[in-house]
Each structure stands twice: as C-alpha cells, then as structure tokens.
Coordinates of C-alpha atoms in Angstrom, one line a residue:
M1 CA 46.0 -83.2 195.3
A2 CA 48.1 -85.9 196.7
E3 CA 49.7 -85.8 200.1
P4 CA 53.2 -87.4 200.2
E5 CA 53.2 -90.5 202.4
T6 CA 56.9 -91.3 202.6
Q7 CA 59.2 -90.0 205.4
Q8 CA 60.5 -86.6 204.3
S9 CA 62.7 -83.8 205.5
L10 CA 63.2 -80.2 204.3
R11 CA 66.6 -81.3 202.9
S12 CA 65.2 -84.2 201.0
L13 CA 62.3 -82.2 199.7
F14 CA 64.1 -79.0 198.6
C15 CA 67.8 -79.6 198.3
T16 CA 70.1 -81.1 195.8
E17 CA 73.8 -82.2 195.9
E18 CA 74.6 -78.8 194.5
R19 CA 72.3 -76.6 196.7
D20 CA 71.4 -76.6 200.4
F21 CA 69.9 -73.1 200.6
F22 CA 67.0 -70.9 199.6
I23 CA 67.2 -67.3 198.5
R24 CA 65.7 -64.0 199.6
N25 CA 64.5 -61.3 197.1
N26 CA 67.8 -59.4 197.8
G27 CA 69.9 -62.4 196.8
D28 CA 70.8 -63.5 200.3
K29 CA 71.1 -67.2 200.9
V30 CA 69.4 -69.0 203.8
K31 CA 70.5 -72.4 204.8
V32 CA 67.9 -75.2 204.9
E33 CA 68.8 -75.9 208.6
D34 CA 67.5 -72.4 209.5
L35 CA 64.0 -73.6 208.8
E36 CA 64.1 -76.7 211.0
G37 CA 61.4 -76.7 213.6
K38 CA 59.2 -74.2 211.7
I39 CA 55.9 -74.6 209.9
V40 CA 56.6 -74.2 206.2
G41 CA 54.3 -73.1 203.4
V42 CA 55.3 -74.3 200.0
Y43 CA 53.8 -71.7 197.6
F44 CA 53.4 -72.6 194.0
S45 CA 52.6 -69.4 192.1
A46 CA 53.4 -67.3 189.1
H47 CA 53.4 -63.6 188.1
W48 CA 51.4 -64.2 185.0
C49 CA 48.5 -65.8 187.0
P50 CA 45.8 -63.2 188.1
P51 CA 44.5 -65.4 191.0
C52 CA 48.1 -65.7 192.3
R53 CA 48.7 -62.0 192.2
A54 CA 45.4 -61.5 194.0
F55 CA 46.3 -64.1 196.7
T56 CA 49.9 -63.1 197.3
P57 CA 49.1 -59.9 199.2
A58 CA 46.8 -61.8 201.6
L59 CA 49.6 -64.4 202.2
A60 CA 52.1 -61.5 202.7
E61 CA 49.8 -60.0 205.3
T62 CA 49.5 -63.3 207.2
Y63 CA 53.3 -63.9 206.9
T64 CA 54.1 -60.5 208.3
K65 CA 51.7 -61.0 211.3
L66 CA 53.3 -64.3 212.1
L67 CA 56.9 -63.1 211.9
E68 CA 56.9 -62.2 215.6
K69 CA 56.0 -65.8 216.4
G70 CA 59.1 -66.9 214.6
G71 CA 57.7 -70.3 213.7
F72 CA 56.5 -69.8 210.1
E73 CA 58.3 -69.6 206.8
V74 CA 57.2 -69.7 203.2
I75 CA 59.1 -71.0 200.2
F76 CA 58.1 -69.7 196.8
V77 CA 58.2 -72.3 194.0
S78 CA 57.9 -70.3 190.8
E79 CA 55.8 -71.4 187.8
D80 CA 57.0 -68.3 185.8
E81 CA 58.4 -68.7 182.3
D82 CA 61.6 -66.8 182.7
D83 CA 64.1 -65.6 185.3
K84 CA 63.1 -61.9 184.9
S85 CA 59.5 -62.6 185.7
F86 CA 60.5 -64.7 188.7
E87 CA 62.7 -62.0 190.1
E88 CA 60.1 -59.2 189.6
Y89 CA 57.5 -61.3 191.3
H90 CA 59.7 -62.5 194.1
K91 CA 60.5 -58.8 195.0
T92 CA 56.8 -58.5 196.1
M93 CA 57.3 -61.3 198.5
P94 CA 58.9 -61.1 202.0
W95 CA 59.7 -64.8 202.1
L96 CA 62.2 -67.2 200.6
A97 CA 62.3 -68.9 197.2
L98 CA 63.6 -71.9 195.5
P99 CA 66.2 -70.6 192.9
F100 CA 64.5 -70.3 189.5
S101 CA 67.4 -72.1 187.9
D102 CA 66.8 -75.3 190.0
T103 CA 64.3 -76.8 187.6
K104 CA 65.0 -80.3 188.8
A105 CA 63.9 -79.5 192.4
K106 CA 60.9 -77.7 191.1
E107 CA 59.8 -80.6 188.9
K108 CA 60.2 -83.0 191.8
L109 CA 58.0 -80.8 194.1
D110 CA 55.3 -80.4 191.3
Q111 CA 55.2 -84.2 191.0
L112 CA 55.4 -85.0 194.7
F113 CA 52.5 -82.7 195.6
D114 CA 50.6 -83.4 192.4
V115 CA 50.1 -79.7 191.7
K116 CA 47.1 -79.3 189.3
G117 CA 46.8 -75.5 189.4
I118 CA 48.0 -72.3 191.0
P119 CA 48.1 -70.7 193.4
T120 CA 48.7 -73.7 195.6
L121 CA 50.0 -73.5 199.2
I122 CA 51.1 -76.7 200.9
L123 CA 51.5 -76.5 204.7
L124 CA 54.1 -78.6 206.4
D125 CA 54.4 -79.1 210.1
Q126 CA 57.6 -78.9 212.2
E127 CA 58.4 -82.5 211.3
C128 CA 57.9 -81.8 207.6
K129 CA 54.6 -83.8 207.5
T130 CA 51.8 -82.4 205.4
I131 CA 49.2 -80.4 207.5
S132 CA 47.1 -79.4 204.5
V133 CA 47.2 -79.0 200.7
D134 CA 44.5 -76.4 201.0
G135 CA 46.5 -73.6 202.4
V136 CA 45.2 -71.0 199.9
N137 CA 41.6 -71.4 201.3
I138 CA 42.8 -71.6 204.9
I139 CA 44.8 -68.3 204.6
G140 CA 42.0 -66.7 202.5
D141 CA 39.4 -67.6 205.1
Y142 CA 41.3 -67.1 208.4
G143 CA 44.6 -65.5 207.8
A144 CA 47.0 -65.5 210.7
E145 CA 44.3 -66.6 213.1
A146 CA 44.6 -70.1 211.6
Y147 CA 48.2 -70.6 212.8
P148 CA 49.4 -73.3 213.4
F149 CA 47.0 -74.5 210.7
S150 CA 46.2 -77.7 212.4
K151 CA 42.8 -79.5 212.3
E152 CA 42.4 -78.7 216.0
R153 CA 42.9 -74.9 215.4
L154 CA 40.6 -74.9 212.4
G155 CA 38.1 -76.7 214.5
E156 CA 38.4 -74.0 217.1
L157 CA 37.8 -71.3 214.6
K158 CA 34.7 -73.0 213.2
A159 CA 33.4 -73.4 216.8
E160 CA 34.0 -69.7 217.3
E161 CA 32.0 -68.9 214.2
E162 CA 29.2 -71.1 215.4
A163 CA 29.2 -69.3 218.7
I164 CA 29.0 -66.0 216.9
R165 CA 26.0 -67.2 215.0
L166 CA 24.3 -68.1 218.2
S167 CA 24.9 -64.7 219.8
Q168 CA 25.2 -62.6 216.6
S169 CA 25.3 -58.9 217.0
L170 CA 26.5 -55.9 215.0
N171 CA 29.6 -55.8 217.1
S172 CA 30.4 -59.5 216.7
L173 CA 30.2 -59.1 212.9
L174 CA 31.9 -55.7 212.3
V175 CA 34.3 -55.2 215.1
S176 CA 37.8 -56.8 215.1
P177 CA 40.6 -56.7 217.7
D178 CA 42.3 -53.9 215.6
R179 CA 39.2 -51.8 214.8
D180 CA 35.9 -50.8 216.3
F181 CA 34.8 -48.5 213.5
V182 CA 33.7 -48.3 209.9
I183 CA 34.6 -45.5 207.6
A184 CA 32.7 -42.7 205.8
N185 CA 33.8 -40.9 202.6
G186 CA 36.5 -38.5 203.4
G187 CA 38.2 -40.9 205.8
R188 CA 36.1 -40.2 209.0
N189 CA 35.9 -43.1 211.4
V190 CA 32.3 -43.9 212.5
P191 CA 32.1 -46.1 215.7
V192 CA 30.2 -49.3 215.1
S193 CA 28.3 -48.5 218.3
E194 CA 26.6 -45.7 216.4
L195 CA 25.0 -48.3 214.1
V196 CA 23.6 -50.4 216.9
G197 CA 19.8 -50.4 217.0
K198 CA 19.5 -49.5 213.2
T199 CA 18.6 -51.7 210.3
V200 CA 22.0 -52.3 208.7
C201 CA 22.6 -53.7 205.2
L202 CA 26.0 -55.3 204.3
Y203 CA 26.6 -54.6 200.6
F204 CA 29.1 -57.0 199.0
S205 CA 30.1 -55.4 195.7
A206 CA 33.0 -54.3 193.4
H207 CA 33.7 -51.7 190.8
W208 CA 34.9 -54.3 188.2
C209 CA 31.5 -56.1 188.4
P210 CA 29.0 -54.9 185.8
P211 CA 25.9 -56.2 187.7
C212 CA 27.1 -54.3 190.8
R213 CA 27.5 -51.1 188.9
G214 CA 24.1 -51.6 187.5
F215 CA 22.5 -52.2 190.9
T216 CA 24.4 -49.6 192.9
P217 CA 22.4 -46.6 191.5
Q218 CA 19.2 -48.3 192.4
L219 CA 20.5 -49.0 195.9
I220 CA 21.6 -45.3 196.2
K221 CA 18.0 -44.2 195.4
F222 CA 16.6 -46.7 197.8
Y223 CA 18.9 -45.5 200.6
S224 CA 18.4 -41.8 199.9
D225 CA 14.6 -42.1 199.8
L226 CA 14.5 -43.9 203.1
K227 CA 17.0 -41.5 204.8
N228 CA 15.0 -38.6 203.6
K229 CA 12.0 -40.1 205.3
G230 CA 14.0 -40.3 208.6
E231 CA 14.3 -44.1 208.6
D232 CA 17.0 -45.7 210.8
L233 CA 18.8 -47.4 207.9
E234 CA 22.5 -47.8 207.2
I235 CA 24.5 -49.6 204.6
V236 CA 28.1 -50.8 204.9
F237 CA 30.0 -51.5 201.7
I238 CA 32.2 -54.6 201.8
S239 CA 34.6 -54.4 198.8
S240 CA 35.7 -57.2 196.5
D241 CA 37.8 -54.7 194.5
R242 CA 41.2 -55.6 193.3
D243 CA 43.1 -52.6 194.6
E244 CA 42.8 -49.7 196.9
E245 CA 42.4 -47.2 194.1
S246 CA 39.4 -49.0 192.6
F247 CA 37.9 -49.3 196.1
Q248 CA 38.2 -45.6 196.7
E249 CA 36.8 -44.6 193.3
Y250 CA 33.8 -46.9 193.7
F251 CA 33.2 -45.9 197.4
R252 CA 33.2 -42.2 196.5
S253 CA 30.0 -42.8 194.5
M254 CA 28.2 -44.2 197.5
P255 CA 26.5 -42.2 200.3
W256 CA 27.0 -44.8 203.0
L257 CA 29.7 -46.4 205.1
A258 CA 32.3 -49.1 204.3
L259 CA 34.8 -51.5 205.9
P260 CA 38.4 -50.4 205.3
Y261 CA 39.8 -52.0 202.2
R262 CA 41.3 -55.5 202.7
D263 CA 40.0 -55.6 206.2
R264 CA 40.2 -59.2 207.5
V265 CA 36.6 -58.9 208.6
S266 CA 35.5 -58.5 205.0
K267 CA 36.8 -62.0 204.2
N268 CA 35.2 -63.4 207.4
L269 CA 31.8 -62.0 206.5
S270 CA 31.9 -63.4 203.0
R271 CA 32.5 -66.8 204.4
Y272 CA 30.1 -66.4 207.3
F273 CA 27.2 -65.4 205.1
E274 CA 28.3 -67.9 202.3
V275 CA 28.5 -65.1 199.7
E276 CA 28.9 -66.9 196.4
G277 CA 28.5 -63.9 194.0
I278 CA 28.1 -60.2 193.9
P279 CA 26.2 -58.0 194.2
T280 CA 24.9 -59.4 197.5
L281 CA 22.9 -57.5 200.1
I282 CA 22.6 -58.9 203.6
V283 CA 20.0 -57.2 205.9
L284 CA 20.6 -57.1 209.7
G285 CA 17.7 -56.1 212.0
P286 CA 18.0 -53.5 214.8
D287 CA 18.9 -56.4 217.1
G288 CA 21.9 -57.4 214.9
K289 CA 20.2 -60.7 213.8
T290 CA 20.0 -61.6 210.1
L291 CA 16.8 -60.7 208.4
Q292 CA 17.5 -61.4 204.7
T293 CA 20.5 -62.8 202.8
E294 CA 19.1 -62.2 199.3
A295 CA 17.9 -58.6 199.4
V296 CA 19.2 -57.4 196.0
E297 CA 16.1 -58.8 194.2
M298 CA 13.8 -57.5 196.9
V299 CA 15.1 -54.0 196.4
M300 CA 15.0 -54.3 192.6
E301 CA 11.4 -55.6 192.6
H302 CA 9.8 -53.7 195.4
G303 CA 12.0 -50.6 196.1
V304 CA 11.3 -48.8 199.4
Q305 CA 8.1 -50.8 199.9
V306 CA 10.2 -53.8 201.1
Y307 CA 11.7 -51.8 204.0
P308 CA 12.4 -52.9 206.8
F309 CA 12.7 -56.4 205.3
T310 CA 10.8 -58.1 208.1
K311 CA 8.7 -61.2 207.7
E312 CA 5.6 -59.1 208.4
K313 CA 6.5 -56.7 205.7
L314 CA 7.2 -59.5 203.2
D315 CA 3.9 -61.2 204.1
E316 CA 2.1 -57.9 203.6
I317 CA 3.7 -57.5 200.1
K318 CA 2.8 -61.1 199.2
A319 CA -0.8 -60.5 200.3
Q320 CA -1.0 -57.3 198.2
E321 CA 0.3 -59.2 195.2
E322 CA -2.1 -62.0 195.6
A323 CA -5.0 -59.5 195.9
R324 CA -3.7 -57.8 192.8
R325 CA -3.6 -61.0 190.8
A326 CA -7.1 -61.9 192.0
A327 CA -8.5 -58.6 190.8
Q328 CA -6.3 -58.5 187.7
T329 CA -7.8 -56.9 184.6
L330 CA -6.2 -55.6 181.4
E331 CA -6.7 -52.1 182.6
S332 CA -5.2 -52.7 186.0
L333 CA -2.1 -54.0 184.1
L334 CA -1.7 -51.3 181.5
V335 CA -3.4 -48.1 182.8
S336 CA -1.5 -45.7 185.1
N337 CA -2.6 -42.5 186.9
E338 CA -1.0 -40.5 184.0
R339 CA -2.1 -42.7 181.0
N340 CA -5.0 -44.8 179.9
F341 CA -3.9 -45.6 176.4
V342 CA -1.3 -47.5 174.3
I343 CA 0.2 -46.1 171.0
T344 CA 0.5 -46.9 167.4
H345 CA 3.6 -46.4 165.2
S346 CA 2.5 -42.8 164.5
G347 CA 2.0 -42.0 168.2
E348 CA -1.8 -42.2 167.9
K349 CA -3.4 -43.0 171.3
V350 CA -5.6 -46.1 171.5
P351 CA -7.6 -46.4 174.8
V352 CA -6.8 -49.6 176.7
S353 CA -10.5 -50.0 177.1
E354 CA -10.7 -50.9 173.3
L355 CA -8.5 -54.0 174.0
T356 CA -10.8 -55.2 176.8
G357 CA -12.4 -58.6 175.9
K358 CA -9.5 -59.5 173.5
T359 CA -6.6 -61.9 173.9
V360 CA -3.6 -59.6 174.4
G361 CA 0.0 -60.5 174.3
L362 CA 2.5 -58.4 176.3
Y363 CA 5.8 -58.5 174.4
F364 CA 8.9 -57.7 176.3
S365 CA 11.7 -57.1 173.8
A366 CA 14.5 -54.8 172.6
H367 CA 16.3 -53.9 169.4
W368 CA 19.7 -54.5 170.9
C369 CA 18.8 -58.1 171.7
P370 CA 19.7 -60.6 168.9
P371 CA 17.2 -63.3 170.1
C372 CA 14.5 -60.7 170.1
R373 CA 15.3 -59.6 166.6
G374 CA 15.2 -63.3 165.6
F375 CA 11.8 -64.0 167.3
T376 CA 10.0 -60.8 166.3
P377 CA 9.5 -61.8 162.6
M378 CA 8.0 -65.1 163.7
L379 CA 5.7 -63.4 166.1
A380 CA 4.7 -60.9 163.4
E381 CA 3.8 -63.8 161.0
V382 CA 1.6 -65.3 163.8
Y383 CA 0.0 -62.0 164.5
N384 CA -0.8 -61.3 160.9
K385 CA -2.3 -64.7 160.4
L386 CA -4.6 -64.3 163.4
K387 CA -5.7 -60.8 162.3
Q388 CA -6.5 -62.1 158.8
K389 CA -8.7 -64.8 160.4
G390 CA -10.5 -62.1 162.3
E391 CA -9.4 -63.2 165.7
A392 CA -9.8 -60.8 168.6
F393 CA -6.0 -60.7 169.2
E394 CA -3.7 -57.8 170.0
I395 CA -0.1 -57.4 171.1
V396 CA 1.5 -54.6 173.1
F397 CA 5.2 -54.0 172.8
L398 CA 7.0 -53.2 176.2
S399 CA 10.4 -51.9 175.2
S400 CA 13.8 -52.5 177.0
D401 CA 15.5 -50.3 174.4
R402 CA 18.1 -47.8 175.5
D403 CA 16.6 -44.7 173.9
Q404 CA 13.6 -43.3 172.1
E405 CA 15.2 -43.6 168.7
A406 CA 15.9 -47.3 169.1
F407 CA 12.4 -47.9 170.4
E408 CA 10.8 -46.1 167.5
E409 CA 13.0 -47.9 164.9
Y410 CA 12.3 -51.3 166.4
H411 CA 8.5 -50.6 166.9
A412 CA 8.3 -49.7 163.2
S413 CA 9.2 -53.3 162.3
M414 CA 6.2 -54.5 164.3
P415 CA 2.5 -54.6 163.2
W416 CA 1.1 -54.1 166.7
L417 CA 0.7 -51.5 169.5
A418 CA 3.2 -50.4 172.2
L419 CA 3.5 -48.8 175.6
P420 CA 5.1 -45.4 175.4
Y421 CA 8.8 -45.6 175.7
G422 CA 10.1 -45.2 179.3
D423 CA 6.7 -45.7 180.9
N424 CA 7.1 -46.9 184.5
V425 CA 4.4 -49.5 184.0
K426 CA 6.9 -51.6 181.9
K427 CA 9.2 -52.0 184.9
D428 CA 6.3 -52.8 187.1
L429 CA 5.1 -55.5 184.7
S430 CA 8.5 -57.0 184.4
H431 CA 8.6 -57.6 188.1
Y432 CA 4.9 -58.6 188.2
F433 CA 5.4 -61.3 185.6
N434 CA 8.9 -62.2 186.8
V435 CA 10.5 -61.5 183.4
K436 CA 14.1 -62.7 183.8
G437 CA 15.1 -62.5 180.1
I438 CA 14.0 -61.3 176.7
P439 CA 12.2 -61.9 174.4
S440 CA 9.3 -62.8 176.6
L441 CA 5.6 -63.0 175.7
V442 CA 2.8 -63.0 178.3
I443 CA -0.7 -63.8 177.2
I444 CA -3.7 -62.1 178.9
G445 CA -7.1 -63.7 178.2
P446 CA -10.3 -61.9 177.3
D447 CA -11.2 -61.9 181.0
G448 CA -8.0 -60.0 181.9
K449 CA -6.4 -62.9 183.6
T450 CA -3.0 -64.4 182.8
V451 CA -3.2 -67.3 180.4
T452 CA 0.5 -68.1 180.2
T453 CA 3.9 -66.4 180.7
D454 CA 5.6 -68.9 178.4
A455 CA 4.0 -67.9 175.1
R456 CA 7.3 -67.2 173.5
N457 CA 8.1 -71.0 173.5
I458 CA 4.5 -71.9 172.6
V459 CA 4.6 -69.6 169.5
S460 CA 8.0 -71.0 168.6
L461 CA 6.7 -74.6 168.7
H462 CA 3.2 -74.2 167.4
G463 CA 2.9 -70.8 165.6
A464 CA -0.6 -69.5 165.0
K465 CA -2.2 -72.9 165.7
A466 CA -1.6 -72.3 169.4
Y467 CA -4.2 -69.5 169.6
P468 CA -5.7 -68.7 172.1
F469 CA -2.6 -70.2 173.9
T470 CA -4.7 -71.8 176.7
E471 CA -3.8 -75.1 178.4
S472 CA -6.8 -76.8 176.7
R473 CA -5.6 -75.7 173.3
L474 CA -2.2 -77.0 173.9
V475 CA -3.7 -80.4 174.9
E476 CA -5.6 -80.4 171.7
L477 CA -2.5 -79.7 169.7
E478 CA -0.6 -82.5 171.4
K479 CA -3.5 -84.9 170.6
E480 CA -3.4 -83.8 167.0
K481 CA 0.3 -84.3 166.8
E482 CA 0.0 -87.8 168.2
E483 CA -2.7 -88.6 165.6
L484 CA -0.4 -87.2 162.8
A485 CA 2.6 -89.1 164.2
A486 CA 0.7 -92.4 163.8
K487 CA 0.6 -91.7 160.0
W488 CA 4.2 -90.6 159.6
P489 CA 6.9 -93.0 158.3
K490 CA 9.0 -94.6 161.0
E491 CA 12.2 -93.7 159.1
V492 CA 13.2 -91.2 156.5
K493 CA 16.2 -90.2 154.5
H494 CA 17.0 -86.5 154.2
S495 CA 19.5 -84.6 152.1
L496 CA 20.9 -82.8 155.1
H497 CA 22.1 -86.0 156.8
E498 CA 23.9 -89.1 155.6
H499 CA 22.1 -91.6 158.0
S500 CA 18.5 -92.6 158.1
L501 CA 16.4 -90.6 160.6
S502 CA 14.1 -92.5 163.0
L503 CA 10.8 -91.1 164.3
T504 CA 11.6 -90.6 167.9
K505 CA 9.7 -89.1 171.0
R506 CA 12.0 -86.4 172.2
G507 CA 12.1 -83.7 174.9
A508 CA 13.2 -80.2 173.9
Y509 CA 15.6 -80.1 170.9
N510 CA 16.8 -77.8 168.1
C511 CA 16.0 -78.6 164.5
D512 CA 19.1 -78.9 162.4
A513 CA 17.2 -77.8 159.3
C514 CA 15.4 -74.6 160.3
D515 CA 17.5 -74.0 163.5
E516 CA 14.3 -73.5 165.6
G517 CA 13.3 -75.2 168.8
G518 CA 11.1 -78.3 169.0
S519 CA 9.7 -80.8 171.4
G520 CA 7.8 -84.1 171.2
W521 CA 8.3 -85.9 167.9
S522 CA 11.5 -85.6 165.9
F523 CA 13.2 -87.5 163.1
Y524 CA 16.4 -88.3 164.9
C525 CA 19.8 -89.8 164.4
K526 CA 21.0 -90.9 167.8
D527 CA 24.6 -91.6 166.7
C528 CA 25.0 -88.0 165.5
D529 CA 22.5 -86.3 167.8
F530 CA 20.8 -84.8 164.7
D531 CA 17.1 -83.7 164.8
L532 CA 14.6 -82.6 162.3
H533 CA 11.1 -81.2 162.9
P534 CA 8.6 -83.6 161.3
D535 CA 7.5 -80.7 159.0
C536 CA 11.2 -80.2 157.9
A537 CA 11.9 -83.9 157.5
L538 CA 8.9 -84.6 155.4
K539 CA 9.4 -81.7 152.9
D540 CA 10.9 -82.6 149.5
E541 CA 13.3 -79.6 149.8
D542 CA 15.0 -78.0 152.7
S543 CA 13.0 -75.4 154.5
D544 CA 14.1 -71.8 153.8
R545 CA 11.8 -70.5 156.5
N546 CA 14.7 -69.7 158.8
E547 CA 16.4 -67.5 156.2
E548 CA 13.2 -65.6 155.6
Q549 CA 12.6 -64.9 159.2
Q550 CA 16.1 -64.4 160.6
P551 CA 18.0 -61.1 160.0
E552 CA 21.4 -61.3 158.4
N553 CA 24.2 -62.4 160.7
G554 CA 25.7 -59.0 160.6
A555 CA 22.4 -57.5 161.7
L556 CA 22.3 -59.8 164.7
E557 CA 25.6 -58.6 165.8
N558 CA 24.6 -55.0 165.8
G559 CA 22.6 -53.2 168.4
N560 CA 23.5 -51.1 171.4
K561 CA 23.4 -53.9 174.0
P562 CA 23.7 -52.8 177.6
A563 CA 27.0 -53.7 179.4
D564 CA 25.2 -55.5 182.2
V565 CA 23.3 -57.8 179.8
I566 CA 24.4 -61.2 178.5
C567 CA 22.8 -63.0 175.6
E568 CA 23.0 -66.8 175.8
G569 CA 21.4 -68.9 173.1
D570 CA 17.9 -67.6 172.5
V571 CA 17.5 -65.3 175.5
C572 CA 19.1 -62.1 176.8
R573 CA 19.1 -61.3 180.5
R574 CA 20.7 -59.0 183.0
V575 CA 23.6 -60.7 184.8

C-alpha cells in the first residue's frame, strides 16, 4: 500500500469546494479545522465485509479509551454499496465519516492510499503525514497502548514484550491494569494469584471452529481425570468467538476458567505466543515459564500420560515408544487385555496368533470417506490376487466409521478381517503409526516389525507386484521398470490427446486416462501437462479400469462424513 509523498493537509485530503466538514452518526457536521493538531485514522470499511465488522468494535474500544486524551480522531470512508447500509454501519461507530454522497473525495482517497482491501486504517500524524498504513494490525495488536502510533512507541511496546519474556510469570501474562482475575462459570472472579504454582494451560479456541469443538471434549476428559487425581492443573480459555453470546455458550460447556470476553490480554497473548491457528494449547509450568506451545497433539496422542508436559516426561514417553517399537510383534499391536482376536464378516473370532508369521496389512479406512471407497476396490483386487497365488498375506480393517451399522456395511465389501468396531486399539495404533489421514495402509512383516507406513501409495503405483512391499522389492520393481522403459517407444500418439506424447522421467503425477497416481516414467505432453501411465499409453484402447474400480460419482458423494473432517484430493483427514 502506497504512502503519499506529496505535502498534504486535512483540507486537501478530505475536502472539496462544496464541502469542508465531516458528519457524525446523528447528522451533526464537524468542520475540518476541528481536527487540526490531532492524530487521524482514515478507516476504509464496509458493513458487508465480515473482517470489517469484526475489527470495528476493537477500533471503537481504542477510540473510546483515547477520547480523554483529546488527540485522536477517526474518519470513516465507506465502501458500502448504498446510503442505507452506510448509515446503519455508521451508527455503530462513535467517530466521524466522509459523507457517502461525496464519491469524488472517496475515489481520491482510495487512489491516493492505494487501498487494496478492507478493513484498512491509515494513521496520519498531527502534520497530516502518514505514520502507518498498517493501523488495523497496530490497533489489533496493541489497542490504545500504541498511541501515538509512532515507530518509537511501537518499539517501546516490543521492548516491553521482550522484557516480559525474560521475566515471564503467570501475573505478567494474565494480569492487566484493569483486572487481576480470571472468571469461572457463573461469573465468579478467581484471582490469578490462586493459580500461581500450578501447571496452567492457555486454551485458544472458539465455538465456530469445528476442530476446536472436536478437541474440547477430549481436553475436558483430560482435565477431569487429572483433577480427580488431585493434580495441580488449571486451564484458562482464551476465546476467539465472534460475540459474547457464542463465548458464553461455549464456555458453559467447559469445567475450567476463562479470560473475560474481548479482554485486551487475549489479543496480547495470541501475539505473544504467535498463535497462528486454533485450537492451540500453551502449557505454563508452576514457575510461570512456557513448557509447551503445541500441546493439542500431545493430549490427543498421549492423554493424561503426557502430564505435566515436562521435558523429563516427554523423554520418558519417547523412551517407552522406542522400547515398544523394538519389541514390536503382531500380537503386541493387535491384542489387548480384553481381546486376542480379530473378526470375520459374520463376527467369527480369528485368533491373532493365526496371523503370526504372515505379512499383514493394517487398513485404516471409513465408509464416509470418498478416497477410501475409491481405494478399497483396488486393494481388494491386490488382496485376491495374492491369496490366489497362495501368499501368506492378510489385511485387518481398522474402522473410522461413525457407527456399527456403517462399519458392518463397509466391512461387507472387503474380503479380509477386521478389528471389532470401537475397539480402543484402533485409536492407539492411529497414534502409534502417526496416521494423519485415510485411507492409510501399514504393512507388518512376518517378523512383526513395520515394513512400511506408505503402502497405500505403493499399492496404487505397483499393485500386487509390490508384494511383500519391502524396500528391496521396490528397488527390484524400479529396476524392472527401467529395463522395460528401454524397450518402450520414445513417442506415441493416443486417442485421448491431440499431440504426440514423449516418454519422460517424471516425479509424482496423475494419469489422465485412468485417473490414478503414478511416478517415474510417463508418456507426457509438456505443453498441455498431460500424462499417461506407460500401461495406459501403450494399450490399443483406453483403459476402463478406473470405471470398474471406482464407485459411481453419486456414491462418492454419499456417506456420513464427520463435521471436523476434510477430504482433499485422495485423502481425508481431521482438520
């Protein structure tokens, strides 16, 4: 955004031959001379713009606090589309506005300050020189404390933050000049001093955020279990909700404390801990120092075992996991205290011991997941080919379905075994193998050790030829492919594309014939970014494999997908 370099005055900036005044939301006129000697914020905003409506209350709070100083004014420059919207929006603002009818002055300001988007707040000093074009972030970060918005004042605030970092305590983080307490449900004020000496988690969250609503019940269980054990743990909710009502509704579901809604400290803490997304869980030790800044995944993966989040505790967990991997067997993965079997479609129990010595695939999947329903037929084809060849191969389905009925319906389409629906071992294995999205296929070798966690891609690329999915087998396949490539034509014509396709060594790509992934060699048109698998390119007729393996488009759109899950391309994951 450009900063005007020419000499300017409030009159030359805002006034015309016909107008030398601004208006209040009650219609009163204020002469431009009344603003001389003040710092002025030029606020480009519109009622139709959600970020504007979110920022305007924060600017109003700052404006109100600075009124007593008498040296600050804001001028609203409307980007609304009609006079009625302008007037309704201006009524929510305690400051002045450029008349909506003065389109000539508005266009001049838009051009002069090169306004690319809204909300935008330009800050001008007492001599009408530009202090900053980044007023939205300055007000959002510091509020009235940033006045007079100079580089020197912002430098002071940053220095104060650095001093807080060096001497960080619970009081320095949570107490403000206006407040020395946090709040409990019911409105009771709890002095921050009562939290000193405890492990305190700062929970950045919001009711509108699906991942937050998904994580909050897990955090409630974590909190309740530890409180029942008598642990000195407390959590303080820091809201990113859009209004007081949403904050109160969400907070009522929580058994812990909170900062008051729209408290200035909330914004300071988001900046201080560089919170880029929610949910975020920051852990402070009993001394008030930061222990962890990414504790959401720790709670999800380890539950109460991760408490009290110290380096010693994390080292202990890491050592336990390494020992578990070193001693890993198929039975240690699939057997629990309550169960030593997997099941068939009819519910018949098959002892895990019968799978020992085989190559076993652990298939994480769900009926609601379109990429899963697309991959399952391909995996079934591979499974059946290997079973027909007499290979010692088995697959166990680990369901992420939402209910028993969906699990049974989906499992019925699979020719392999499954873990009983809802078994806790599935969640443990998801964490153990760091499964971030589905479908996912993990291969366990005959010795019970992990062969690969990337078997989904390996099967997609090589099919049954990849068995037993070891690194050495993949090297063999690559060598075979290179030998075949030496015999392939360097260029082909294909009915799916108007240009000649050249044999090209590629990275990962998607075949435009069968719509499946590929890597390595492709018959490729660089101009059109068009790829064909060598198998597809060298067939006389287009492959119909994709149509046979993929469900109808309508079927892919069905399924009871969870609200906190997003499906992108060929994978579904929790957001």
